[in-house]
Amino acid sequence: MIVGGDFVVTMNDAQPVIKNGAVAINNGKIVAVDTQDKILAAYRASKRLPGEGKVLMPGLVNGHSHTAMVLFRGLADDLSLQDWLQNYIFPAEGQFVNENFIRVGETLACWEMISGGTTTFVDMYFKPDVAARVVERCGLRAVIAPSSIDFPSPGFRGWDDAFAAAVDFVKRWKGRNPRIIPALAPHAPYTVSPEHLTQAIQAARQYDVPLTIHLAETQTEVQDIQQRYNATPVQHLENLSFLESRVFAAHVVWPNESEIELMAKRGVGVIHNPDSNLKLASGFAPVPAMVQAGIQVGLGTDGAASNNDLDMWEAIRLTALIHKGKTLDPTTLPAKTVLRMATLGGAEALGLADKIGAIKVGLQADLIQVDLTSAHLTPLYDVISHLVYAAKAQDVDTVIVDGQVLMSERRVFTVNTEQIRREAIRIGEQIQAELRPSN
Ligand SMILES: [Zn+2]
């Protein structure tokens, strides 16, 4: 297959943007990247996706989400993280999350992510086998990390059975499908005891899978961990040798300077979730300082209930804007840096940069075409500027994962969108009826 673009944005420093470019794909991999003329002269393809009026770029990497929570979007807003979690989300999850919920929620989320140009995502949630099967069908690439926590969660009495099931999932799925990367996810330092975090480290090592965790998300967490363990959250994990594993942490809003250095030294990936941090008033993560320190920073949406969508373009735009406001410096996190975070930076943070994140020979063909012909993208001086400051999820025209076309001309091929919309609405009505009988 040959896919073109008026601009090919590669994330490869040797040749960042190719005008009138094209990519040749064979067996799911990128085999050539060059100008369209040269590619067409050198390769013959049975399928061609022309690139007039489009930019071709790597698919977006959503480094942190609780994917099936799309079914809770808009259920409870404008609350503190603790109030929101303890009084709304955890009870609702206990009551409603079952295999059907995950099947419908995950499929709805895959539809939304494909429509917005996300090609790889991290799912830290429940019923991972159901989620993985949905991802297999929808054609996306995902790190599936079942969440384990020290108190009852859907289907589990507490840590022991939840974690045992997570380890079983990892054993079942490790190496089974190259698009599904199993991982372990102890929920957070304030919800998982040091003994259990140590168990997670040992299992991650034994089965050679990454660990992901919520970390230093709020000031409340920092105070809580300080009181309980006499250490700040990142230092607490370091004291347990947690950071010596392959780790990517979500949020990291409140690290101190020495913790930033520590994460850089340990190669901890950080996933910045600006929508969620703003909505839950968690604060402004010191992203410029973390980037400066050499930490691999990617972007995420977090669950749709704290966002309220899975739109990576919004995460890109917010990242490019809020840190300028916070630092009172308009040169902070320029467009190029932020676009890199949403693609190659995320791939690096997840430990997948040898497979995805850039348009480079030998990498998997996870690509998107973004239409440039709308009013809000006209005229065009700098394609990177447009992608960061003006483009929207709805501008994504084509989505390709592993060389398979999942969406073309905005038509999603791998999801029965009518059916899943009906099923999602039905579940929403059930939740509404149970939780808010007065409405
Ligand atoms: Zn989260």
Short mmCIF file of C-alpha atoms and ligand atoms in Angstrom, two decimals:
data_model
loop_
_atom_site.label_atom_id
_atom_site.label_comp_id
_atom_site.label_asym_id
_atom_site.label_seq_id
_atom_site.Cartn_x
_atom_site.Cartn_y
_atom_site.Cartn_z
CA MET A 1 0.00 0.00 0.00
CA ILE A 2 1.15 3.56 -0.70
CA VAL A 3 -0.17 6.44 1.42
CA GLY A 4 0.53 10.05 0.55
CA GLY A 5 0.41 13.50 2.06
CA ASP A 6 1.00 17.09 0.91
CA PHE A 7 3.14 17.04 4.04
CA VAL A 8 4.57 13.95 5.70
CA VAL A 9 5.37 14.82 9.32
CA THR A 10 7.77 12.08 10.32
CA MET A 11 8.97 12.77 13.91
CA ASN A 12 12.32 11.73 12.47
CA ASP A 13 14.84 14.53 13.13
CA ALA A 14 16.82 13.67 10.01
CA GLN A 15 13.88 14.73 7.81
CA PRO A 16 11.05 16.15 9.95
CA VAL A 17 8.68 17.22 7.14
CA ILE A 18 8.58 15.92 3.55
CA LYS A 19 6.55 17.99 1.11
CA ASN A 20 4.50 15.96 -1.39
CA GLY A 21 5.62 12.83 0.37
CA ALA A 22 4.47 9.24 0.55
CA VAL A 23 5.01 6.09 2.55
CA ALA A 24 5.22 2.56 1.18
CA ILE A 25 3.84 -0.15 3.47
CA ASN A 26 4.35 -3.89 3.24
CA ASN A 27 3.22 -6.55 5.73
CA GLY A 28 2.12 -3.89 8.20
CA LYS A 29 5.53 -2.20 8.26
CA ILE A 30 6.89 1.02 6.75
CA VAL A 31 9.31 0.03 3.99
CA ALA A 32 10.01 3.45 2.45
CA VAL A 33 9.47 7.15 3.19
CA ASP A 34 10.23 9.73 0.51
CA THR A 35 8.74 12.20 -1.92
CA GLN A 36 5.69 10.90 -3.72
CA ASP A 37 7.49 10.91 -7.08
CA LYS A 38 10.26 8.69 -5.82
CA ILE A 39 7.93 6.29 -4.00
CA LEU A 40 5.65 5.93 -7.03
CA ALA A 41 8.65 5.30 -9.26
CA ALA A 42 10.11 2.65 -6.97
CA TYR A 43 7.02 0.78 -5.68
CA ARG A 44 3.89 -0.70 -7.17
CA ALA A 45 0.99 -1.07 -4.80
CA SER A 46 -2.40 -2.72 -5.10
CA LYS A 47 -3.88 -0.03 -2.83
CA ARG A 48 -3.19 3.71 -2.86
CA LEU A 49 -4.45 6.37 -0.49
CA PRO A 50 -3.62 9.69 -2.14
CA GLY A 51 -2.63 12.63 0.00
CA GLU A 52 -3.85 15.76 -1.75
CA GLY A 53 -4.97 18.30 0.85
CA LYS A 54 -3.76 16.07 3.67
CA VAL A 55 -0.95 15.70 6.13
CA LEU A 56 0.34 12.20 6.82
CA MET A 57 1.73 11.68 10.31
CA PRO A 58 2.24 9.01 12.98
CA GLY A 59 -0.93 7.97 14.81
CA LEU A 60 -1.49 9.55 18.22
CA VAL A 61 -0.50 7.69 21.39
CA ASN A 62 -2.91 8.07 24.31
CA GLY A 63 -0.70 7.09 27.24
CA HIS A 64 -3.31 6.99 29.98
CA SER A 65 -6.98 6.15 30.00
CA HIS A 66 -9.62 4.06 31.71
CA THR A 67 -11.23 3.39 28.42
CA ALA A 68 -14.65 1.91 29.14
CA MET A 69 -15.34 4.84 31.50
CA VAL A 70 -16.73 6.58 28.41
CA LEU A 71 -20.02 5.12 29.67
CA PHE A 72 -19.69 7.33 32.80
CA ARG A 73 -18.89 10.55 30.93
CA GLY A 74 -20.90 13.45 32.29
CA LEU A 75 -22.19 11.35 35.20
CA ALA A 76 -20.56 13.51 37.88
CA ASP A 77 -18.68 16.74 37.20
CA ASP A 78 -17.24 19.64 39.16
CA LEU A 79 -16.11 17.61 42.19
CA SER A 80 -12.77 17.05 43.93
CA LEU A 81 -10.84 13.91 42.96
CA GLN A 82 -11.49 12.25 46.33
CA ASP A 83 -15.20 13.14 46.41
CA TRP A 84 -15.59 12.15 42.74
CA LEU A 85 -13.81 8.81 43.17
CA GLN A 86 -15.14 7.74 46.58
CA ASN A 87 -18.73 8.94 46.28
CA TYR A 88 -19.48 8.59 42.58
CA ILE A 89 -17.05 6.62 40.45
CA PHE A 90 -16.11 3.72 42.75
CA PRO A 91 -19.75 3.03 43.76
CA ALA A 92 -20.94 3.30 40.14
CA GLU A 93 -18.18 0.94 39.03
CA GLY A 94 -19.09 -1.53 41.76
CA GLN A 95 -22.69 -1.50 40.65
CA PHE A 96 -22.44 -1.40 36.85
CA VAL A 97 -19.10 -2.66 35.58
CA ASN A 98 -19.51 -6.18 34.19
CA GLU A 99 -18.38 -7.91 31.01
CA ASN A 100 -21.12 -6.37 28.89
CA PHE A 101 -20.33 -2.89 30.22
CA ILE A 102 -16.67 -3.33 29.25
CA ARG A 103 -17.52 -4.76 25.82
CA VAL A 104 -19.81 -1.84 24.99
CA GLY A 105 -17.67 0.84 26.67
CA GLU A 106 -14.44 -0.38 25.11
CA THR A 107 -16.00 -0.55 21.65
CA LEU A 108 -17.52 2.92 22.00
CA ALA A 109 -14.11 4.21 23.11
CA CYS A 110 -12.33 2.51 20.19
CA TRP A 111 -14.80 4.15 17.82
CA GLU A 112 -14.11 7.55 19.40
CA MET A 113 -10.34 7.03 19.37
CA ILE A 114 -10.22 5.82 15.77
CA SER A 115 -12.35 8.83 14.74
CA GLY A 116 -9.83 11.13 16.41
CA GLY A 117 -6.63 9.57 15.08
CA THR A 118 -5.44 7.67 18.15
CA THR A 119 -3.72 4.46 17.07
CA THR A 120 -2.24 3.28 20.40
CA PHE A 121 -3.74 3.68 23.85
CA VAL A 122 -3.22 2.53 27.40
CA ASP A 123 -6.23 1.04 29.14
CA MET A 124 -5.97 0.81 32.93
CA TYR A 125 -9.29 -0.71 33.88
CA PHE A 126 -11.23 -3.92 34.52
CA LYS A 127 -12.17 -7.14 32.66
CA PRO A 128 -9.00 -7.02 30.57
CA ASP A 129 -9.79 -10.13 28.50
CA VAL A 130 -13.00 -8.52 27.25
CA ALA A 131 -11.14 -5.26 26.56
CA ALA A 132 -8.36 -7.07 24.71
CA ARG A 133 -10.80 -8.94 22.49
CA VAL A 134 -12.55 -5.67 21.60
CA VAL A 135 -9.20 -4.07 20.73
CA GLU A 136 -8.31 -7.08 18.57
CA ARG A 137 -11.56 -6.62 16.64
CA CYS A 138 -11.33 -2.83 16.34
CA GLY A 139 -7.77 -3.02 15.02
CA LEU A 140 -6.11 -0.56 17.41
CA ARG A 141 -2.92 -1.14 19.40
CA ALA A 142 -3.22 -1.09 23.19
CA VAL A 143 -1.35 -1.58 26.40
CA ILE A 144 -3.94 -3.33 28.55
CA ALA A 145 -3.17 -2.95 32.23
CA PRO A 146 -5.84 -4.31 34.60
CA SER A 147 -6.12 -2.01 37.62
CA SER A 148 -5.39 -3.61 41.01
CA ILE A 149 -6.35 -1.86 44.22
CA ASP A 150 -6.42 -2.64 47.98
CA PHE A 151 -10.20 -2.55 48.35
CA PRO A 152 -13.14 -4.18 46.55
CA SER A 153 -13.34 -3.50 42.81
CA PRO A 154 -15.69 -4.92 40.14
CA GLY A 155 -15.58 -8.71 40.51
CA PHE A 156 -12.99 -8.71 43.31
CA ARG A 157 -12.95 -8.64 47.10
CA GLY A 158 -9.63 -6.81 47.34
CA TRP A 159 -6.02 -6.80 46.23
CA ASP A 160 -5.29 -10.52 46.40
CA ASP A 161 -7.88 -11.78 43.94
CA ALA A 162 -7.65 -8.67 41.72
CA PHE A 163 -3.89 -8.94 41.42
CA ALA A 164 -3.93 -12.71 40.88
CA ALA A 165 -6.39 -12.19 38.01
CA ALA A 166 -4.19 -9.42 36.56
CA VAL A 167 -1.18 -11.74 36.61
CA ASP A 168 -3.23 -14.49 34.94
CA PHE A 169 -4.25 -12.01 32.24
CA VAL A 170 -0.60 -11.08 31.66
CA LYS A 171 0.34 -14.76 31.34
CA ARG A 172 -2.50 -15.38 28.87
CA TRP A 173 -1.80 -12.38 26.63
CA LYS A 174 1.96 -11.94 26.71
CA GLY A 175 3.17 -12.58 23.15
CA ARG A 176 -0.30 -13.58 21.92
CA ASN A 177 -1.05 -10.63 19.64
CA PRO A 178 1.62 -8.04 18.81
CA ARG A 179 -1.03 -5.29 19.00
CA ILE A 180 -1.98 -6.15 22.60
CA ILE A 181 0.69 -5.42 25.20
CA PRO A 182 -0.28 -6.69 28.66
CA ALA A 183 0.91 -4.71 31.68
CA LEU A 184 0.33 -4.47 35.43
CA ALA A 185 -1.28 -1.46 37.07
CA PRO A 186 -1.23 -1.04 40.83
CA HIS A 187 -3.69 1.87 41.07
CA ALA A 188 -1.68 4.45 43.09
CA PRO A 189 0.65 4.73 46.10
CA TYR A 190 -2.27 5.89 48.28
CA THR A 191 -4.53 2.94 47.33
CA VAL A 192 -1.94 0.13 47.25
CA SER A 193 0.21 -0.88 50.23
CA PRO A 194 4.02 -1.12 50.02
CA GLU A 195 3.79 -4.93 50.30
CA HIS A 196 1.45 -5.08 47.34
CA LEU A 197 3.56 -2.67 45.30
CA THR A 198 6.47 -5.02 45.93
CA GLN A 199 4.38 -7.94 44.64
CA ALA A 200 3.68 -5.94 41.49
CA ILE A 201 7.41 -5.27 40.97
CA GLN A 202 8.21 -8.96 41.31
CA ALA A 203 5.48 -10.04 38.89
CA ALA A 204 6.46 -7.37 36.34
CA ARG A 205 10.01 -8.66 36.46
CA GLN A 206 8.99 -12.31 36.31
CA TYR A 207 6.74 -11.87 33.27
CA ASP A 208 8.75 -9.03 31.69
CA VAL A 209 5.86 -6.56 31.42
CA PRO A 210 5.71 -2.83 32.17
CA LEU A 211 4.16 -1.27 35.26
CA THR A 212 1.89 1.74 35.15
CA ILE A 213 0.55 3.69 38.11
CA HIS A 214 -1.12 6.98 39.06
CA LEU A 215 1.56 9.05 40.78
CA ALA A 216 1.73 12.35 42.68
CA GLU A 217 -1.59 13.39 41.19
CA THR A 218 -2.78 15.74 43.94
CA GLN A 219 -1.38 17.66 46.89
CA THR A 220 -3.63 15.52 49.10
CA GLU A 221 -1.78 12.42 47.88
CA VAL A 222 1.60 14.01 48.62
CA GLN A 223 0.51 14.86 52.19
CA ASP A 224 -1.05 11.45 52.69
CA ILE A 225 2.04 9.53 51.53
CA GLN A 226 4.28 11.84 53.55
CA GLN A 227 2.27 11.11 56.69
CA ARG A 228 2.04 7.38 56.15
CA TYR A 229 5.53 6.63 54.85
CA ASN A 230 7.57 9.74 55.65
CA ALA A 231 8.41 10.23 51.97
CA THR A 232 7.03 12.05 48.95
CA PRO A 233 5.23 9.77 46.43
CA VAL A 234 8.02 9.35 43.84
CA GLN A 235 10.60 8.89 46.60
CA HIS A 236 8.28 6.38 48.27
CA LEU A 237 8.27 4.28 45.08
CA GLU A 238 12.04 4.65 44.80
CA ASN A 239 12.42 3.38 48.37
CA LEU A 240 10.51 0.25 47.34
CA SER A 241 12.75 -0.20 44.23
CA PHE A 242 9.59 0.27 42.14
CA LEU A 243 11.28 2.75 39.78
CA GLU A 244 13.94 0.24 38.80
CA SER A 245 11.28 -1.62 36.80
CA ARG A 246 9.96 -0.50 33.42
CA VAL A 247 7.49 2.13 34.67
CA PHE A 248 5.32 4.79 33.14
CA ALA A 249 3.40 6.95 35.57
CA ALA A 250 0.26 8.97 34.95
CA HIS A 251 -0.08 12.62 36.05
CA VAL A 252 3.01 13.36 38.23
CA VAL A 253 1.59 16.80 38.96
CA TRP A 254 3.46 17.35 42.25
CA PRO A 255 7.01 16.00 42.04
CA ASN A 256 9.76 18.02 43.72
CA GLU A 257 13.03 18.85 41.96
CA SER A 258 14.93 15.87 43.26
CA GLU A 259 12.07 13.56 42.28
CA ILE A 260 12.21 14.94 38.73
CA GLU A 261 15.93 14.14 38.62
CA LEU A 262 15.24 10.71 40.06
CA MET A 263 12.62 9.89 37.41
CA ALA A 264 15.00 11.04 34.66
CA LYS A 265 17.75 8.86 36.11
CA ARG A 266 15.48 5.82 36.41
CA GLY A 267 14.00 6.26 32.91
CA VAL A 268 10.45 6.57 34.25
CA GLY A 269 8.01 7.60 31.52
CA VAL A 270 5.48 10.27 32.49
CA ILE A 271 2.05 10.69 30.94
CA HIS A 272 0.66 14.21 31.19
CA ASN A 273 -3.15 14.47 31.25
CA PRO A 274 -3.94 18.18 31.03
CA ASP A 275 -7.73 17.88 30.64
CA SER A 276 -8.09 15.70 33.72
CA ASN A 277 -5.63 17.74 35.81
CA LEU A 278 -7.59 20.89 35.01
CA LYS A 279 -11.06 19.40 35.45
CA LEU A 280 -10.26 17.79 38.80
CA ALA A 281 -8.21 20.87 39.79
CA SER A 282 -5.22 18.63 40.51
CA GLY A 283 -2.81 21.36 39.41
CA PHE A 284 -0.26 22.04 36.67
CA ALA A 285 2.30 19.28 36.21
CA PRO A 286 5.83 20.71 35.83
CA VAL A 287 6.01 19.42 32.25
CA PRO A 288 8.58 21.97 31.02
CA ALA A 289 10.93 21.01 33.89
CA MET A 290 10.38 17.29 33.28
CA VAL A 291 11.10 17.66 29.55
CA GLN A 292 14.16 19.77 30.41
CA ALA A 293 15.39 17.03 32.75
CA GLY A 294 15.19 14.51 29.90
CA ILE A 295 12.14 12.60 31.12
CA GLN A 296 10.19 10.89 28.35
CA VAL A 297 6.84 12.65 28.52
CA GLY A 298 3.77 11.48 26.63
CA LEU A 299 0.18 12.72 26.66
CA GLY A 300 -3.04 11.08 27.77
CA THR A 301 -6.71 11.82 28.18
CA ASP A 302 -7.32 9.89 31.41
CA GLY A 303 -10.79 8.33 31.65
CA ALA A 304 -13.56 10.12 29.80
CA ALA A 305 -15.38 10.73 33.09
CA SER A 306 -12.70 13.26 34.06
CA ASN A 307 -12.17 14.91 30.68
CA ASN A 308 -14.95 14.27 29.27
CA ASP A 309 -13.71 12.71 26.03
CA LEU A 310 -10.78 10.77 24.55
CA ASP A 311 -9.70 13.60 22.26
CA MET A 312 -5.91 13.72 22.00
CA TRP A 313 -6.02 16.95 19.95
CA GLU A 314 -7.47 18.67 22.96
CA ALA A 315 -4.67 17.23 25.12
CA ILE A 316 -2.15 18.51 22.57
CA ARG A 317 -3.65 21.99 22.47
CA LEU A 318 -4.03 22.28 26.24
CA THR A 319 -0.44 21.14 26.80
CA ALA A 320 0.80 23.75 24.35
CA LEU A 321 -1.28 26.47 26.04
CA ILE A 322 -1.56 25.96 29.79
CA HIS A 323 2.17 25.78 30.52
CA LYS A 324 2.69 29.07 28.70
CA GLY A 325 0.11 30.65 30.98
CA LYS A 326 1.56 29.01 34.06
CA THR A 327 5.17 30.06 33.31
CA LEU A 328 4.19 33.46 31.84
CA ASP A 329 6.49 32.54 28.95
CA PRO A 330 5.05 32.06 25.42
CA THR A 331 8.16 30.15 24.32
CA THR A 332 7.40 27.32 26.78
CA LEU A 333 6.65 23.93 25.13
CA PRO A 334 6.63 25.00 21.47
CA ALA A 335 4.33 23.25 18.99
CA LYS A 336 6.98 20.83 17.75
CA THR A 337 7.75 19.63 21.29
CA VAL A 338 4.10 19.02 22.08
CA LEU A 339 3.32 17.19 18.82
CA ARG A 340 6.28 14.96 19.56
CA MET A 341 4.84 14.19 23.03
CA ALA A 342 1.58 13.04 21.44
CA THR A 343 3.39 10.62 19.12
CA LEU A 344 7.02 9.58 19.58
CA GLY A 345 7.24 10.90 23.15
CA GLY A 346 4.31 8.72 24.16
CA ALA A 347 5.83 5.73 22.38
CA GLU A 348 9.10 6.31 24.27
CA ALA A 349 7.33 6.67 27.61
CA LEU A 350 5.53 3.36 27.02
CA GLY A 351 8.74 1.65 25.87
CA LEU A 352 7.36 1.14 22.34
CA ALA A 353 9.56 3.52 20.33
CA ASP A 354 11.20 0.62 18.51
CA LYS A 355 7.78 -0.17 16.98
CA ILE A 356 5.69 3.00 16.74
CA GLY A 357 5.66 6.79 17.18
CA ALA A 358 7.39 7.92 13.99
CA ILE A 359 7.32 7.48 10.23
CA LYS A 360 10.53 5.61 9.74
CA VAL A 361 11.56 2.55 7.76
CA GLY A 362 11.17 -0.59 9.86
CA LEU A 363 8.49 0.77 12.22
CA GLN A 364 4.90 -0.50 12.19
CA ALA A 365 2.62 1.42 9.83
CA ASP A 366 0.48 3.23 12.44
CA LEU A 367 -0.40 6.35 10.48
CA ILE A 368 -3.09 8.98 10.13
CA GLN A 369 -4.04 11.41 7.41
CA VAL A 370 -5.41 14.75 8.59
CA ASP A 371 -7.50 16.78 6.17
CA LEU A 372 -6.20 20.32 5.71
CA THR A 373 -9.01 21.77 3.62
CA SER A 374 -11.32 23.16 6.35
CA ALA A 375 -11.73 26.88 6.98
CA HIS A 376 -9.95 26.70 10.34
CA LEU A 377 -6.79 25.31 8.67
CA THR A 378 -6.66 27.87 5.86
CA PRO A 379 -4.22 29.36 4.87
CA LEU A 380 -1.26 27.25 5.90
CA TYR A 381 2.18 28.63 6.76
CA ASP A 382 3.46 25.94 9.09
CA VAL A 383 1.91 22.49 9.20
CA ILE A 384 3.13 21.70 12.75
CA SER A 385 1.60 24.94 14.02
CA HIS A 386 -1.75 23.99 12.46
CA LEU A 387 -1.68 20.48 13.90
CA VAL A 388 -1.08 21.80 17.42
CA TYR A 389 -3.00 25.07 17.54
CA ALA A 390 -5.85 24.68 15.05
CA ALA A 391 -6.57 21.07 14.04
CA LYS A 392 -9.46 19.11 15.55
CA ALA A 393 -10.22 15.44 15.97
CA GLN A 394 -12.83 15.75 13.21
CA ASP A 395 -10.10 16.69 10.73
CA VAL A 396 -8.66 13.17 10.92
CA ASP A 397 -9.59 11.51 7.64
CA THR A 398 -7.75 8.19 7.59
CA VAL A 399 -6.44 5.87 10.30
CA ILE A 400 -4.07 2.96 9.63
CA VAL A 401 -2.73 0.52 12.24
CA ASP A 402 -0.25 -2.20 11.31
CA GLY A 403 -0.97 -1.35 7.67
CA GLN A 404 -4.70 -2.04 8.12
CA VAL A 405 -7.06 0.81 7.21
CA LEU A 406 -9.44 1.31 10.16
CA MET A 407 -10.99 4.54 8.89
CA SER A 408 -11.03 6.24 5.51
CA GLU A 409 -12.83 9.47 4.56
CA ARG A 410 -14.05 9.41 8.19
CA ARG A 411 -15.84 6.07 7.76
CA VAL A 412 -14.84 3.63 10.52
CA PHE A 413 -14.70 0.08 9.15
CA THR A 414 -14.06 -1.99 12.26
CA VAL A 415 -16.89 -0.84 14.55
CA ASN A 416 -20.62 -1.29 14.02
CA THR A 417 -21.22 2.29 15.10
CA GLU A 418 -25.04 2.25 14.90
CA GLN A 419 -25.30 -0.83 17.07
CA ILE A 420 -22.75 0.30 19.66
CA ARG A 421 -24.40 3.69 19.95
CA ARG A 422 -27.75 2.01 20.70
CA GLU A 423 -26.16 -0.30 23.28
CA ALA A 424 -24.28 2.56 24.96
CA ILE A 425 -27.44 4.66 25.18
CA ARG A 426 -29.27 1.72 26.77
CA ILE A 427 -26.57 1.28 29.43
CA GLY A 428 -26.63 5.03 30.09
CA GLU A 429 -30.39 4.87 30.63
CA GLN A 430 -30.00 1.99 33.09
CA ILE A 431 -27.36 3.90 35.05
CA GLN A 432 -29.48 7.03 35.03
CA ALA A 433 -32.52 5.14 36.30
CA GLU A 434 -30.58 3.47 39.13
CA LEU A 435 -28.48 6.41 40.27
CA ARG A 436 -30.79 9.34 39.75
CA PRO A 437 -34.36 8.13 40.19
CA SER A 438 -35.56 11.74 40.57
CA ASN A 439 -34.35 12.82 37.11
ZN ZN B 1 -6.29 7.80 35.60
#
